[in-house]
């Protein structure tokens, strides 16, 4: 009798466990919950609306060559928007990102020219120095406990002065010497600034760099322990530290990630034109942040996605080029950019509240 009772109880327990597991599987696979939980939902809706709008009002917007131009404009922003988005998910900013792109290009160009070295040597030196600047930002932030706004604003001002000062000191002007005839330039140009053809339409290689960074960043965020650390640090760094998350190393790594993106963008800038103006890049850091925010990243950290930053960059590219194709006055571009920022932020807040309400 006791054996029968025991078997009955075990069967009931197994049935209850199976029903609970089934309920959990239903919860995990609910399409509505999954959709509402995605940080980039608002930006995707906005991107579709902008695409349809310019497809209607701009006659040449849907041409393959026009879409190629839009993708190129988006990629030049998106390459930087991806690591900036990861940094914002980690709860920090980098106001030096724009001028760091120019610094990377200047270091590569001036080292190659002054040392009469292969341009790849200059690019390698530039990578090391650029990563060191990113590590400096992260180190200063974690050691001084100052806000990232103050730390990176200081770096922004220092780099702005150094870009101009060193360029005039070494080259005598505000731009670098041309390196188009130096050894290694053709192969470097092929990697960072070449064009490839698909279906008779030319595309810039920066689009591939952009997509590759989005894929890499998405994998890091969603499939690795480091991704958990980034979300934890951005959500509550004290709680993250209490459970063993290496907060300092995570933040330093995020700043070095921004520096790596700046290096790629800087080499594209250099090998596209073979010379660099020392004053370029100022103000671009705000565009990178805007793309990340439009893509779903919260200013407070702990929320966002790499895919969202890509959609935000695509919105920027469609708007900037769509205005040209529609033959509007480009002076209105900043107005549309600001309106998109406000609308996307409001939509992202609404989507997040809906997601929390459906938990």
JSON list of C-alpha atoms in Angstrom, two decimals, residues 128-241:
[
{"chain": "A", "resi": 128, "resn": "UNK", "atom": "CA", "xyz": [48.46, 50.91, -29.78]},
{"chain": "A", "resi": 129, "resn": "UNK", "atom": "CA", "xyz": [48.27, 54.62, -28.95]},
{"chain": "A", "resi": 130, "resn": "UNK", "atom": "CA", "xyz": [44.51, 54.81, -29.51]},
{"chain": "A", "resi": 131, "resn": "UNK", "atom": "CA", "xyz": [43.88, 51.80, -27.25]},
{"chain": "A", "resi": 132, "resn": "UNK", "atom": "CA", "xyz": [46.14, 53.39, -24.64]},
{"chain": "A", "resi": 133, "resn": "UNK", "atom": "CA", "xyz": [44.02, 56.55, -24.70]},
{"chain": "A", "resi": 134, "resn": "UNK", "atom": "CA", "xyz": [40.90, 54.45, -24.21]},
{"chain": "A", "resi": 135, "resn": "UNK", "atom": "CA", "xyz": [42.54, 52.61, -21.31]},
{"chain": "A", "resi": 136, "resn": "UNK", "atom": "CA", "xyz": [43.55, 55.98, -19.83]},
{"chain": "A", "resi": 137, "resn": "UNK", "atom": "CA", "xyz": [39.93, 57.13, -19.88]},
{"chain": "A", "resi": 138, "resn": "UNK", "atom": "CA", "xyz": [38.78, 53.97, -18.15]},
{"chain": "A", "resi": 139, "resn": "UNK", "atom": "CA", "xyz": [41.62, 54.01, -15.63]},
{"chain": "A", "resi": 140, "resn": "UNK", "atom": "CA", "xyz": [41.04, 57.64, -14.68]},
{"chain": "A", "resi": 141, "resn": "UNK", "atom": "CA", "xyz": [37.32, 57.00, -14.32]},
{"chain": "A", "resi": 142, "resn": "UNK", "atom": "CA", "xyz": [37.69, 53.99, -12.05]},
{"chain": "A", "resi": 143, "resn": "UNK", "atom": "CA", "xyz": [40.52, 55.40, -9.91]},
{"chain": "A", "resi": 144, "resn": "UNK", "atom": "CA", "xyz": [39.30, 58.96, -9.40]},
{"chain": "A", "resi": 145, "resn": "UNK", "atom": "CA", "xyz": [35.56, 58.10, -9.20]},
{"chain": "A", "resi": 146, "resn": "UNK", "atom": "CA", "xyz": [34.87, 61.26, -11.20]},
{"chain": "A", "resi": 147, "resn": "UNK", "atom": "CA", "xyz": [31.86, 61.27, -13.56]},
{"chain": "A", "resi": 148, "resn": "UNK", "atom": "CA", "xyz": [32.64, 60.08, -17.06]},
{"chain": "A", "resi": 149, "resn": "UNK", "atom": "CA", "xyz": [31.40, 63.45, -18.33]},
{"chain": "A", "resi": 150, "resn": "UNK", "atom": "CA", "xyz": [34.28, 65.23, -16.57]},
{"chain": "A", "resi": 151, "resn": "UNK", "atom": "CA", "xyz": [36.97, 62.66, -17.38]},
{"chain": "A", "resi": 152, "resn": "UNK", "atom": "CA", "xyz": [36.19, 62.39, -21.08]},
{"chain": "A", "resi": 153, "resn": "UNK", "atom": "CA", "xyz": [35.55, 66.12, -21.44]},
{"chain": "A", "resi": 154, "resn": "UNK", "atom": "CA", "xyz": [39.10, 66.64, -20.21]},
{"chain": "A", "resi": 155, "resn": "UNK", "atom": "CA", "xyz": [40.37, 64.07, -22.71]},
{"chain": "A", "resi": 156, "resn": "UNK", "atom": "CA", "xyz": [38.34, 65.72, -25.46]},
{"chain": "A", "resi": 157, "resn": "UNK", "atom": "CA", "xyz": [39.96, 69.10, -24.80]},
{"chain": "A", "resi": 158, "resn": "UNK", "atom": "CA", "xyz": [43.46, 67.63, -24.53]},
{"chain": "A", "resi": 159, "resn": "UNK", "atom": "CA", "xyz": [43.12, 65.67, -27.76]},
{"chain": "A", "resi": 160, "resn": "UNK", "atom": "CA", "xyz": [41.66, 68.67, -29.59]},
{"chain": "A", "resi": 161, "resn": "UNK", "atom": "CA", "xyz": [44.68, 70.75, -28.60]},
{"chain": "A", "resi": 162, "resn": "UNK", "atom": "CA", "xyz": [47.17, 67.98, -29.29]},
{"chain": "A", "resi": 163, "resn": "UNK", "atom": "CA", "xyz": [45.72, 67.25, -32.74]},
{"chain": "A", "resi": 164, "resn": "UNK", "atom": "CA", "xyz": [46.20, 70.84, -33.81]},
{"chain": "A", "resi": 165, "resn": "UNK", "atom": "CA", "xyz": [49.44, 71.49, -31.91]},
{"chain": "A", "resi": 166, "resn": "UNK", "atom": "CA", "xyz": [51.34, 68.40, -33.04]},
{"chain": "A", "resi": 167, "resn": "UNK", "atom": "CA", "xyz": [50.14, 68.68, -36.64]},
{"chain": "A", "resi": 168, "resn": "UNK", "atom": "CA", "xyz": [51.36, 72.27, -36.93]},
{"chain": "A", "resi": 169, "resn": "UNK", "atom": "CA", "xyz": [54.59, 71.44, -35.08]},
{"chain": "A", "resi": 170, "resn": "UNK", "atom": "CA", "xyz": [55.47, 68.42, -37.22]},
{"chain": "A", "resi": 171, "resn": "UNK", "atom": "CA", "xyz": [53.95, 69.22, -40.62]},
{"chain": "A", "resi": 172, "resn": "UNK", "atom": "CA", "xyz": [53.85, 73.02, -40.41]},
{"chain": "A", "resi": 173, "resn": "UNK", "atom": "CA", "xyz": [50.17, 73.22, -41.37]},
{"chain": "A", "resi": 174, "resn": "UNK", "atom": "CA", "xyz": [46.80, 72.14, -40.00]},
{"chain": "A", "resi": 175, "resn": "UNK", "atom": "CA", "xyz": [46.75, 69.04, -42.24]},
{"chain": "A", "resi": 176, "resn": "UNK", "atom": "CA", "xyz": [49.07, 66.09, -42.67]},
{"chain": "A", "resi": 177, "resn": "UNK", "atom": "CA", "xyz": [51.27, 65.38, -45.67]},
{"chain": "A", "resi": 178, "resn": "UNK", "atom": "CA", "xyz": [49.90, 63.05, -48.32]},
{"chain": "A", "resi": 179, "resn": "UNK", "atom": "CA", "xyz": [50.90, 59.41, -47.93]},
{"chain": "A", "resi": 180, "resn": "UNK", "atom": "CA", "xyz": [49.15, 58.12, -51.07]},
{"chain": "A", "resi": 181, "resn": "UNK", "atom": "CA", "xyz": [52.46, 57.16, -52.73]},
{"chain": "A", "resi": 182, "resn": "UNK", "atom": "CA", "xyz": [53.94, 55.35, -49.73]},
{"chain": "A", "resi": 183, "resn": "UNK", "atom": "CA", "xyz": [54.50, 51.62, -49.41]},
{"chain": "A", "resi": 184, "resn": "UNK", "atom": "CA", "xyz": [51.51, 49.73, -48.03]},
{"chain": "A", "resi": 185, "resn": "UNK", "atom": "CA", "xyz": [48.96, 52.38, -48.92]},
{"chain": "A", "resi": 186, "resn": "UNK", "atom": "CA", "xyz": [47.15, 50.35, -51.63]},
{"chain": "A", "resi": 187, "resn": "UNK", "atom": "CA", "xyz": [46.61, 47.33, -49.36]},
{"chain": "A", "resi": 188, "resn": "UNK", "atom": "CA", "xyz": [45.57, 49.53, -46.42]},
{"chain": "A", "resi": 189, "resn": "UNK", "atom": "CA", "xyz": [43.18, 51.38, -48.70]},
{"chain": "A", "resi": 190, "resn": "UNK", "atom": "CA", "xyz": [41.69, 48.03, -49.74]},
{"chain": "A", "resi": 191, "resn": "UNK", "atom": "CA", "xyz": [41.05, 47.06, -46.12]},
{"chain": "A", "resi": 192, "resn": "UNK", "atom": "CA", "xyz": [39.72, 50.36, -44.78]},
{"chain": "A", "resi": 193, "resn": "UNK", "atom": "CA", "xyz": [38.40, 52.41, -47.71]},
{"chain": "A", "resi": 194, "resn": "UNK", "atom": "CA", "xyz": [37.81, 50.23, -50.75]},
{"chain": "A", "resi": 195, "resn": "UNK", "atom": "CA", "xyz": [34.63, 49.69, -52.75]},
{"chain": "A", "resi": 196, "resn": "UNK", "atom": "CA", "xyz": [33.05, 46.37, -53.71]},
{"chain": "A", "resi": 197, "resn": "UNK", "atom": "CA", "xyz": [30.31, 45.73, -56.25]},
{"chain": "A", "resi": 198, "resn": "UNK", "atom": "CA", "xyz": [27.14, 43.70, -55.73]},
{"chain": "A", "resi": 199, "resn": "UNK", "atom": "CA", "xyz": [24.59, 43.46, -58.52]},
{"chain": "A", "resi": 200, "resn": "UNK", "atom": "CA", "xyz": [26.18, 46.34, -60.38]},
{"chain": "A", "resi": 201, "resn": "UNK", "atom": "CA", "xyz": [25.96, 48.67, -57.34]},
{"chain": "A", "resi": 202, "resn": "UNK", "atom": "CA", "xyz": [29.07, 49.93, -55.54]},
{"chain": "A", "resi": 203, "resn": "UNK", "atom": "CA", "xyz": [29.25, 49.62, -51.75]},
{"chain": "A", "resi": 204, "resn": "UNK", "atom": "CA", "xyz": [31.92, 50.88, -49.35]},
{"chain": "A", "resi": 205, "resn": "UNK", "atom": "CA", "xyz": [33.85, 48.36, -47.26]},
{"chain": "A", "resi": 206, "resn": "UNK", "atom": "CA", "xyz": [32.90, 50.30, -44.12]},
{"chain": "A", "resi": 207, "resn": "UNK", "atom": "CA", "xyz": [29.48, 48.64, -44.39]},
{"chain": "A", "resi": 208, "resn": "UNK", "atom": "CA", "xyz": [31.17, 45.26, -43.80]},
{"chain": "A", "resi": 209, "resn": "UNK", "atom": "CA", "xyz": [33.15, 46.65, -40.85]},
{"chain": "A", "resi": 210, "resn": "UNK", "atom": "CA", "xyz": [29.89, 48.01, -39.42]},
{"chain": "A", "resi": 211, "resn": "UNK", "atom": "CA", "xyz": [27.97, 44.75, -39.77]},
{"chain": "A", "resi": 212, "resn": "UNK", "atom": "CA", "xyz": [30.90, 42.80, -38.35]},
{"chain": "A", "resi": 213, "resn": "UNK", "atom": "CA", "xyz": [31.07, 45.01, -35.26]},
{"chain": "A", "resi": 214, "resn": "UNK", "atom": "CA", "xyz": [27.30, 44.72, -34.74]},
{"chain": "A", "resi": 215, "resn": "UNK", "atom": "CA", "xyz": [27.52, 40.92, -34.90]},
{"chain": "A", "resi": 216, "resn": "UNK", "atom": "CA", "xyz": [30.52, 40.82, -32.55]},
{"chain": "A", "resi": 217, "resn": "UNK", "atom": "CA", "xyz": [28.97, 43.21, -30.03]},
{"chain": "A", "resi": 218, "resn": "UNK", "atom": "CA", "xyz": [25.65, 41.32, -30.09]},
{"chain": "A", "resi": 219, "resn": "UNK", "atom": "CA", "xyz": [27.46, 38.06, -29.41]},
{"chain": "A", "resi": 220, "resn": "UNK", "atom": "CA", "xyz": [29.37, 39.61, -26.52]},
{"chain": "A", "resi": 221, "resn": "UNK", "atom": "CA", "xyz": [26.23, 41.07, -24.96]},
{"chain": "A", "resi": 222, "resn": "UNK", "atom": "CA", "xyz": [23.96, 38.06, -25.36]},
{"chain": "A", "resi": 223, "resn": "UNK", "atom": "CA", "xyz": [26.24, 35.02, -25.31]},
{"chain": "A", "resi": 224, "resn": "UNK", "atom": "CA", "xyz": [29.18, 35.74, -23.03]},
{"chain": "A", "resi": 225, "resn": "UNK", "atom": "CA", "xyz": [29.88, 36.36, -19.36]},
{"chain": "A", "resi": 226, "resn": "UNK", "atom": "CA", "xyz": [31.33, 39.76, -20.27]},
{"chain": "A", "resi": 227, "resn": "UNK", "atom": "CA", "xyz": [27.93, 40.77, -21.62]},
{"chain": "A", "resi": 228, "resn": "UNK", "atom": "CA", "xyz": [26.36, 39.95, -18.25]},
{"chain": "A", "resi": 229, "resn": "UNK", "atom": "CA", "xyz": [29.03, 42.06, -16.59]},
{"chain": "A", "resi": 230, "resn": "UNK", "atom": "CA", "xyz": [28.26, 45.03, -18.86]},
{"chain": "A", "resi": 231, "resn": "UNK", "atom": "CA", "xyz": [24.54, 44.95, -18.06]},
{"chain": "A", "resi": 232, "resn": "UNK", "atom": "CA", "xyz": [25.24, 44.44, -14.35]},
{"chain": "A", "resi": 233, "resn": "UNK", "atom": "CA", "xyz": [27.72, 47.32, -14.15]},
{"chain": "A", "resi": 234, "resn": "UNK", "atom": "CA", "xyz": [25.33, 49.64, -15.96]},
{"chain": "A", "resi": 235, "resn": "UNK", "atom": "CA", "xyz": [22.36, 48.61, -13.85]},
{"chain": "A", "resi": 236, "resn": "UNK", "atom": "CA", "xyz": [23.97, 48.89, -10.39]},
{"chain": "A", "resi": 237, "resn": "UNK", "atom": "CA", "xyz": [27.74, 48.80, -10.12]},
{"chain": "A", "resi": 238, "resn": "UNK", "atom": "CA", "xyz": [27.74, 48.44, -6.33]},
{"chain": "A", "resi": 239, "resn": "UNK", "atom": "CA", "xyz": [25.51, 45.38, -6.52]},
{"chain": "A", "resi": 240, "resn": "UNK", "atom": "CA", "xyz": [27.60, 44.06, -9.41]},
{"chain": "A", "resi": 241, "resn": "UNK", "atom": "CA", "xyz": [30.80, 44.48, -7.39]}
]
